[in-house]
PDB file of C-alpha atoms in Angstrom:
ATOM      1  CA  ASP A 137     220.575  22.114 -13.019  1.00  0.00           C
ATOM      2  CA  ILE A 138     219.080  25.436 -11.961  1.00  0.00           C
ATOM      3  CA  GLN A 139     217.492  25.335  -8.519  1.00  0.00           C
ATOM      4  CA  MET A 140     214.538  27.618  -7.825  1.00  0.00           C
ATOM      5  CA  THR A 141     214.082  28.644  -4.193  1.00  0.00           C
ATOM      6  CA  GLN A 142     210.752  30.181  -3.304  1.00  0.00           C
ATOM      7  CA  SER A 143     209.941  32.028  -0.112  1.00  0.00           C
ATOM      8  CA  PRO A 144     208.008  32.019   2.029  1.00  0.00           C
ATOM      9  CA  SER A 145     206.616  28.485   1.779  1.00  0.00           C
ATOM     10  CA  SER A 146     203.371  29.777   3.234  1.00  0.00           C
ATOM     11  CA  VAL A 147     201.868  33.111   4.142  1.00  0.00           C
ATOM     12  CA  SER A 148     198.743  34.049   6.053  1.00  0.00           C
ATOM     13  CA  ALA A 149     197.092  37.214   4.853  1.00  0.00           C
ATOM     14  CA  SER A 150     193.784  39.058   4.895  1.00  0.00           C
ATOM     15  CA  VAL A 151     191.632  40.291   2.058  1.00  0.00           C
ATOM     16  CA  GLY A 152     193.056  43.603   0.890  1.00  0.00           C
ATOM     17  CA  ASP A 153     196.610  42.845   2.001  1.00  0.00           C
ATOM     18  CA  ARG A 154     199.628  43.243  -0.243  1.00  0.00           C
ATOM     19  CA  VAL A 155     201.434  39.932  -0.648  1.00  0.00           C
ATOM     20  CA  THR A 156     204.935  39.447  -2.031  1.00  0.00           C
ATOM     21  CA  ILE A 157     206.472  36.104  -2.973  1.00  0.00           C
ATOM     22  CA  THR A 158     210.098  35.780  -3.969  1.00  0.00           C
ATOM     23  CA  CYS A 159     211.904  33.271  -6.140  1.00  0.00           C
ATOM     24  CA  ARG A 160     215.682  32.954  -6.350  1.00  0.00           C
ATOM     25  CA  ALA A 161     217.461  31.038  -9.097  1.00  0.00           C
ATOM     26  CA  SER A 162     220.770  29.311  -8.414  1.00  0.00           C
ATOM     27  CA  GLN A 163     222.169  30.951 -11.553  1.00  0.00           C
ATOM     28  CA  GLY A 164     221.063  33.634 -13.971  1.00  0.00           C
ATOM     29  CA  ILE A 165     217.970  32.825 -15.999  1.00  0.00           C
ATOM     30  CA  SER A 166     217.659  36.063 -17.993  1.00  0.00           C
ATOM     31  CA  LYS A 167     213.950  36.884 -18.374  1.00  0.00           C
ATOM     32  CA  TRP A 168     212.686  33.287 -18.514  1.00  0.00           C
ATOM     33  CA  LEU A 169     210.650  33.220 -15.337  1.00  0.00           C
ATOM     34  CA  ALA A 170     206.963  32.399 -15.113  1.00  0.00           C
ATOM     35  CA  TRP A 171     204.486  32.369 -12.226  1.00  0.00           C
ATOM     36  CA  TYR A 172     201.522  30.010 -11.849  1.00  0.00           C
ATOM     37  CA  GLN A 173     198.546  29.852  -9.506  1.00  0.00           C
ATOM     38  CA  GLN A 174     197.116  26.488  -8.526  1.00  0.00           C
ATOM     39  CA  LYS A 175     193.940  25.814  -6.610  1.00  0.00           C
ATOM     40  CA  PRO A 176     193.203  22.431  -4.974  1.00  0.00           C
ATOM     41  CA  GLY A 177     192.266  19.739  -7.453  1.00  0.00           C
ATOM     42  CA  LYS A 178     192.914  21.982 -10.451  1.00  0.00           C
ATOM     43  CA  ALA A 179     195.655  22.361 -13.026  1.00  0.00           C
ATOM     44  CA  PRO A 180     198.037  25.309 -12.651  1.00  0.00           C
ATOM     45  CA  ASN A 181     197.131  28.597 -14.309  1.00  0.00           C
ATOM     46  CA  LEU A 182     199.734  30.849 -15.921  1.00  0.00           C
ATOM     47  CA  LEU A 183     199.751  34.314 -14.344  1.00  0.00           C
ATOM     48  CA  ILE A 184     203.004  35.970 -15.446  1.00  0.00           C
ATOM     49  CA  TYR A 185     205.475  35.119 -18.213  1.00  0.00           C
ATOM     50  CA  THR A 186     208.954  36.426 -19.020  1.00  0.00           C
ATOM     51  CA  THR A 187     209.270  37.905 -15.527  1.00  0.00           C
ATOM     52  CA  SER A 188     206.770  40.718 -15.754  1.00  0.00           C
ATOM     53  CA  ASN A 189     204.208  40.155 -18.490  1.00  0.00           C
ATOM     54  CA  LEU A 190     200.628  39.569 -17.419  1.00  0.00           C
ATOM     55  CA  GLN A 191     198.911  36.630 -19.104  1.00  0.00           C
ATOM     56  CA  THR A 192     195.659  37.502 -20.880  1.00  0.00           C
ATOM     57  CA  GLY A 193     192.715  37.526 -18.506  1.00  0.00           C
ATOM     58  CA  VAL A 194     194.777  37.787 -15.318  1.00  0.00           C
ATOM     59  CA  PRO A 195     193.762  40.665 -13.041  1.00  0.00           C
ATOM     60  CA  SER A 196     196.088  43.651 -12.886  1.00  0.00           C
ATOM     61  CA  ARG A 197     196.551  43.265  -9.125  1.00  0.00           C
ATOM     62  CA  PHE A 198     199.111  40.600 -10.037  1.00  0.00           C
ATOM     63  CA  SER A 199     202.534  41.825 -11.086  1.00  0.00           C
ATOM     64  CA  GLY A 200     205.990  40.387 -11.531  1.00  0.00           C
ATOM     65  CA  SER A 201     209.445  41.879 -11.423  1.00  0.00           C
ATOM     66  CA  GLY A 202     213.096  40.966 -11.173  1.00  0.00           C
ATOM     67  CA  SER A 203     216.092  40.049 -13.240  1.00  0.00           C
ATOM     68  CA  GLY A 204     219.022  37.682 -13.273  1.00  0.00           C
ATOM     69  CA  THR A 205     218.492  35.496 -10.239  1.00  0.00           C
ATOM     70  CA  ASP A 206     215.959  37.321  -8.052  1.00  0.00           C
ATOM     71  CA  PHE A 207     212.275  37.583  -8.938  1.00  0.00           C
ATOM     72  CA  THR A 208     209.096  38.703  -7.209  1.00  0.00           C
ATOM     73  CA  LEU A 209     205.375  38.099  -7.592  1.00  0.00           C
ATOM     74  CA  THR A 210     203.211  40.757  -5.965  1.00  0.00           C
ATOM     75  CA  ILE A 211     199.482  40.696  -5.323  1.00  0.00           C
ATOM     76  CA  SER A 212     198.621  44.318  -4.635  1.00  0.00           C
ATOM     77  CA  SER A 213     195.289  43.762  -2.877  1.00  0.00           C
ATOM     78  CA  LEU A 214     194.480  40.163  -2.009  1.00  0.00           C
ATOM     79  CA  GLN A 215     191.029  38.986  -3.053  1.00  0.00           C
ATOM     80  CA  PRO A 216     189.130  35.916  -1.773  1.00  0.00           C
ATOM     81  CA  GLU A 217     189.738  34.055  -5.031  1.00  0.00           C
ATOM     82  CA  ASP A 218     193.520  34.517  -4.671  1.00  0.00           C
ATOM     83  CA  PHE A 219     193.887  32.039  -1.823  1.00  0.00           C
ATOM     84  CA  ALA A 220     195.887  29.328  -3.593  1.00  0.00           C
ATOM     85  CA  THR A 221     199.396  27.994  -4.060  1.00  0.00           C
ATOM     86  CA  TYR A 222     201.810  29.882  -6.289  1.00  0.00           C
ATOM     87  CA  TYR A 223     204.801  28.458  -8.159  1.00  0.00           C
ATOM     88  CA  CYS A 224     207.665  30.049 -10.044  1.00  0.00           C
ATOM     89  CA  GLN A 225     209.233  28.213 -12.984  1.00  0.00           C
ATOM     90  CA  GLN A 226     212.391  28.842 -14.965  1.00  0.00           C
ATOM     91  CA  ALA A 227     212.617  27.968 -18.645  1.00  0.00           C
ATOM     92  CA  ASN A 228     216.045  29.409 -19.396  1.00  0.00           C
ATOM     93  CA  SER A 229     217.526  25.955 -19.826  1.00  0.00           C
ATOM     94  CA  PHE A 230     216.682  22.292 -19.471  1.00  0.00           C
ATOM     95  CA  PRO A 231     215.758  20.791 -17.106  1.00  0.00           C
ATOM     96  CA  VAL A 232     212.843  23.145 -16.580  1.00  0.00           C
ATOM     97  CA  THR A 233     212.504  23.625 -12.826  1.00  0.00           C
ATOM     98  CA  PHE A 234     209.811  24.866 -10.481  1.00  0.00           C
ATOM     99  CA  GLY A 235     210.051  26.501  -7.107  1.00  0.00           C
ATOM    100  CA  GLY A 236     208.687  24.603  -4.136  1.00  0.00           C
ATOM    101  CA  GLY A 237     205.495  26.650  -3.970  1.00  0.00           C
ATOM    102  CA  THR A 238     203.986  29.289  -1.681  1.00  0.00           C
ATOM    103  CA  LYS A 239     200.622  28.635  -0.103  1.00  0.00           C
ATOM    104  CA  VAL A 240     198.627  31.805   0.488  1.00  0.00           C
ATOM    105  CA  GLN A 241     196.183  31.182   3.310  1.00  0.00           C
ATOM    106  CA  ILE A 242     193.440  33.162   4.955  1.00  0.00           C
ATOM    107  CA  LYS A 243     194.540  34.919   8.150  1.00  0.00           C
TER     108      LYS A 243
ATOM    109  CA  GLU B  61     188.487  26.928 -27.649  1.00  0.00           C
ATOM    110  CA  VAL B  62     191.816  25.375 -26.688  1.00  0.00           C
ATOM    111  CA  GLN B  63     191.428  21.979 -25.008  1.00  0.00           C
ATOM    112  CA  LEU B  64     193.880  19.380 -23.764  1.00  0.00           C
ATOM    113  CA  VAL B  65     192.496  16.085 -22.512  1.00  0.00           C
ATOM    114  CA  GLU B  66     194.733  13.500 -20.888  1.00  0.00           C
ATOM    115  CA  SER B  67     193.923   9.810 -20.615  1.00  0.00           C
ATOM    116  CA  GLY B  68     195.630   6.517 -19.891  1.00  0.00           C
ATOM    117  CA  GLY B  69     196.352   6.831 -16.199  1.00  0.00           C
ATOM    118  CA  GLY B  70     195.537   4.157 -13.670  1.00  0.00           C
ATOM    119  CA  LEU B  71     196.882   1.720 -11.112  1.00  0.00           C
ATOM    120  CA  VAL B  72     199.983  -0.227 -12.160  1.00  0.00           C
ATOM    121  CA  GLN B  73     202.368  -2.517 -10.322  1.00  0.00           C
ATOM    122  CA  PRO B  74     206.006  -1.537  -9.749  1.00  0.00           C
ATOM    123  CA  GLY B  75     208.018  -2.357 -12.844  1.00  0.00           C
ATOM    124  CA  GLY B  76     204.976  -2.029 -15.069  1.00  0.00           C
ATOM    125  CA  SER B  77     204.220   0.251 -18.000  1.00  0.00           C
ATOM    126  CA  LEU B  78     201.591   2.787 -19.008  1.00  0.00           C
ATOM    127  CA  ARG B  79     201.053   5.053 -21.973  1.00  0.00           C
ATOM    128  CA  LEU B  80     199.501   8.431 -21.331  1.00  0.00           C
ATOM    129  CA  SER B  81     197.809  10.360 -24.120  1.00  0.00           C
ATOM    130  CA  CYS B  82     196.948  14.026 -24.431  1.00  0.00           C
ATOM    131  CA  ALA B  83     194.452  14.881 -27.157  1.00  0.00           C
ATOM    132  CA  VAL B  84     194.450  18.536 -28.105  1.00  0.00           C
ATOM    133  CA  SER B  85     192.076  20.754 -30.057  1.00  0.00           C
ATOM    134  CA  GLY B  86     191.464  24.405 -30.746  1.00  0.00           C
ATOM    135  CA  PHE B  87     194.984  25.266 -31.908  1.00  0.00           C
ATOM    136  CA  THR B  88     197.573  24.158 -34.453  1.00  0.00           C
ATOM    137  CA  PHE B  89     199.292  21.433 -32.461  1.00  0.00           C
ATOM    138  CA  SER B  90     202.267  21.155 -34.813  1.00  0.00           C
ATOM    139  CA  ASN B  91     203.277  24.772 -34.061  1.00  0.00           C
ATOM    140  CA  TYR B  92     203.993  24.243 -30.372  1.00  0.00           C
ATOM    141  CA  TRP B  93     206.452  22.642 -28.027  1.00  0.00           C
ATOM    142  CA  MET B  94     204.613  20.547 -25.452  1.00  0.00           C
ATOM    143  CA  ARG B  95     205.418  19.549 -21.867  1.00  0.00           C
ATOM    144  CA  TRP B  96     204.508  16.890 -19.365  1.00  0.00           C
ATOM    145  CA  VAL B  97     204.425  18.023 -15.737  1.00  0.00           C
ATOM    146  CA  ARG B  98     203.587  15.864 -12.730  1.00  0.00           C
ATOM    147  CA  GLN B  99     202.527  16.447  -9.165  1.00  0.00           C
ATOM    148  CA  ALA B 100     202.882  13.818  -6.462  1.00  0.00           C
ATOM    149  CA  PRO B 101     200.147  13.783  -3.806  1.00  0.00           C
ATOM    150  CA  GLY B 102     200.512  16.841  -1.560  1.00  0.00           C
ATOM    151  CA  LYS B 103     203.698  17.929  -3.321  1.00  0.00           C
ATOM    152  CA  GLY B 104     204.780  20.591  -5.776  1.00  0.00           C
ATOM    153  CA  LEU B 105     205.022  20.648  -9.534  1.00  0.00           C
ATOM    154  CA  GLU B 106     207.768  18.699 -11.305  1.00  0.00           C
ATOM    155  CA  TRP B 107     208.613  19.029 -14.991  1.00  0.00           C
ATOM    156  CA  VAL B 108     208.898  15.607 -16.620  1.00  0.00           C
ATOM    157  CA  ALA B 109     209.553  16.082 -20.330  1.00  0.00           C
ATOM    158  CA  SER B 110     209.398  18.494 -23.252  1.00  0.00           C
ATOM    159  CA  ILE B 111     209.103  17.736 -26.955  1.00  0.00           C
ATOM    160  CA  LYS B 112     209.683  20.010 -29.932  1.00  0.00           C
ATOM    161  CA  GLN B 113     207.081  20.728 -32.576  1.00  0.00           C
ATOM    162  CA  ASP B 114     208.279  17.999 -34.965  1.00  0.00           C
ATOM    163  CA  GLY B 115     209.433  15.601 -32.257  1.00  0.00           C
ATOM    164  CA  SER B 116     213.083  16.034 -33.227  1.00  0.00           C
ATOM    165  CA  GLU B 117     214.145  17.247 -29.782  1.00  0.00           C
ATOM    166  CA  LYS B 118     213.119  15.757 -26.468  1.00  0.00           C
ATOM    167  CA  TYR B 119     214.273  16.543 -22.961  1.00  0.00           C
ATOM    168  CA  TYR B 120     213.629  14.694 -19.714  1.00  0.00           C
ATOM    169  CA  VAL B 121     214.114  15.127 -15.996  1.00  0.00           C
ATOM    170  CA  ASP B 122     216.967  12.884 -14.841  1.00  0.00           C
ATOM    171  CA  SER B 123     214.726  10.651 -12.735  1.00  0.00           C
ATOM    172  CA  VAL B 124     212.802   9.383 -15.792  1.00  0.00           C
ATOM    173  CA  LYS B 125     215.569   9.232 -18.410  1.00  0.00           C
ATOM    174  CA  GLY B 126     215.727   5.805 -19.965  1.00  0.00           C
ATOM    175  CA  ARG B 127     212.311   4.873 -18.575  1.00  0.00           C
ATOM    176  CA  PHE B 128     209.913   7.419 -20.110  1.00  0.00           C
ATOM    177  CA  THR B 129     209.574   8.457 -23.747  1.00  0.00           C
ATOM    178  CA  ALA B 130     207.646  11.460 -24.990  1.00  0.00           C
ATOM    179  CA  SER B 131     206.280  11.400 -28.522  1.00  0.00           C
ATOM    180  CA  ARG B 132     203.642  13.101 -30.614  1.00  0.00           C
ATOM    181  CA  ASP B 133     201.461  12.453 -33.640  1.00  0.00           C
ATOM    182  CA  ASN B 134     200.790  15.793 -35.279  1.00  0.00           C
ATOM    183  CA  ALA B 135     198.315  14.235 -37.701  1.00  0.00           C
ATOM    184  CA  LYS B 136     196.244  13.022 -34.757  1.00  0.00           C
ATOM    185  CA  ASN B 137     196.819  16.113 -32.584  1.00  0.00           C
ATOM    186  CA  THR B 138     197.973  13.869 -29.789  1.00  0.00           C
ATOM    187  CA  LEU B 139     200.872  13.896 -27.356  1.00  0.00           C
ATOM    188  CA  TYR B 140     202.057  10.726 -25.644  1.00  0.00           C
ATOM    189  CA  LEU B 141     204.136   9.707 -22.656  1.00  0.00           C
ATOM    190  CA  GLN B 142     205.267   6.088 -22.662  1.00  0.00           C
ATOM    191  CA  MET B 143     206.180   5.168 -19.103  1.00  0.00           C
ATOM    192  CA  GLY B 144     208.152   2.038 -18.242  1.00  0.00           C
ATOM    193  CA  SER B 145     209.892   0.460 -15.244  1.00  0.00           C
ATOM    194  CA  LEU B 146     207.469   2.377 -13.073  1.00  0.00           C
ATOM    195  CA  ARG B 147     208.332   3.048  -9.439  1.00  0.00           C
ATOM    196  CA  ALA B 148     206.297   4.075  -6.423  1.00  0.00           C
ATOM    197  CA  GLU B 149     207.838   7.540  -6.678  1.00  0.00           C
ATOM    198  CA  ASP B 150     206.262   7.981 -10.123  1.00  0.00           C
ATOM    199  CA  THR B 151     202.847   8.089  -8.443  1.00  0.00           C
ATOM    200  CA  ALA B 152     201.418  11.489  -9.357  1.00  0.00           C
ATOM    201  CA  MET B 153     198.892  13.449 -11.325  1.00  0.00           C
ATOM    202  CA  TYR B 154     200.315  13.899 -14.816  1.00  0.00           C
ATOM    203  CA  TYR B 155     199.473  17.028 -16.784  1.00  0.00           C
ATOM    204  CA  CYS B 156     200.174  17.868 -20.397  1.00  0.00           C
ATOM    205  CA  ALA B 157     200.663  21.531 -21.193  1.00  0.00           C
ATOM    206  CA  ARG B 158     201.183  23.713 -24.227  1.00  0.00           C
ATOM    207  CA  VAL B 159     204.370  25.766 -24.276  1.00  0.00           C
ATOM    208  CA  ALA B 160     203.882  29.314 -25.540  1.00  0.00           C
ATOM    209  CA  SER B 161     206.616  31.229 -27.360  1.00  0.00           C
ATOM    210  CA  ASN B 162     207.286  33.004 -24.059  1.00  0.00           C
ATOM    211  CA  ARG B 163     208.137  29.557 -22.603  1.00  0.00           C
ATOM    212  CA  GLY B 164     205.255  29.625 -20.160  1.00  0.00           C
ATOM    213  CA  SER B 165     202.654  26.844 -20.158  1.00  0.00           C
ATOM    214  CA  ASP B 166     199.550  28.734 -21.157  1.00  0.00           C
ATOM    215  CA  PHE B 167     197.102  25.848 -21.451  1.00  0.00           C
ATOM    216  CA  TRP B 168     196.933  22.673 -19.365  1.00  0.00           C
ATOM    217  CA  GLY B 169     194.906  19.511 -19.369  1.00  0.00           C
ATOM    218  CA  GLN B 170     192.884  18.392 -16.372  1.00  0.00           C
ATOM    219  CA  GLY B 171     195.444  15.720 -15.510  1.00  0.00           C
ATOM    220  CA  THR B 172     195.446  11.939 -15.341  1.00  0.00           C
ATOM    221  CA  GLN B 173     196.319  10.046 -12.159  1.00  0.00           C
ATOM    222  CA  VAL B 174     199.047   7.417 -12.182  1.00  0.00           C
ATOM    223  CA  THR B 175     199.384   5.207  -9.114  1.00  0.00           C
ATOM    224  CA  VAL B 176     202.240   2.721  -8.844  1.00  0.00           C
ATOM    225  CA  SER B 177     201.554   0.184  -6.140  1.00  0.00           C
ATOM    226  CA  SER B 178     201.463  -3.548  -5.553  1.00  0.00           C
TER     227      SER B 178
END
């Protein structure tokens, strides 16, 4: 099984800050990496698919990059509505696996 | 408008069974893989199962193999998760999600809570 290791597990940041979250796969997953945002009591929301493609309706301050085993989600200028938990997910092979999550909190 | 609506959750005793349903609308259900994903209280997301468009392929996380069965009725636009031999560690919010061609889950239901407790 492919393990997805996300870091950090939490980050405290201010509005306007640049935030970077990393996700490392235990083996190569090609381009099959997605990022989700989840707010308390809500279902996850797809932000980025195939490593770097922005889902329709997602603000351009979100971006994804990476290849092989190392991937990054960047929020260029944190907005109040971005305080949430973020998950990476690989779909290169079954079982589909998620990272442990990164909680972005208000500093 | 794409909608996914789960139902069937509830409180069940250890060893018991439940069948979750996910009724979809707003898209051609038979064109998409579907997933079940769960989230235990205060924990992260865990993929549970995936099922191909025609139901011919199904995949499960190891912890539910032999106990859970995913199925679908394309005529009724409904996805199912039959859950048996339930354990306390199956307690979670269960979400159904559509799988896009890019392998991301682009639409999710609101979730249905399953609690396994005596």
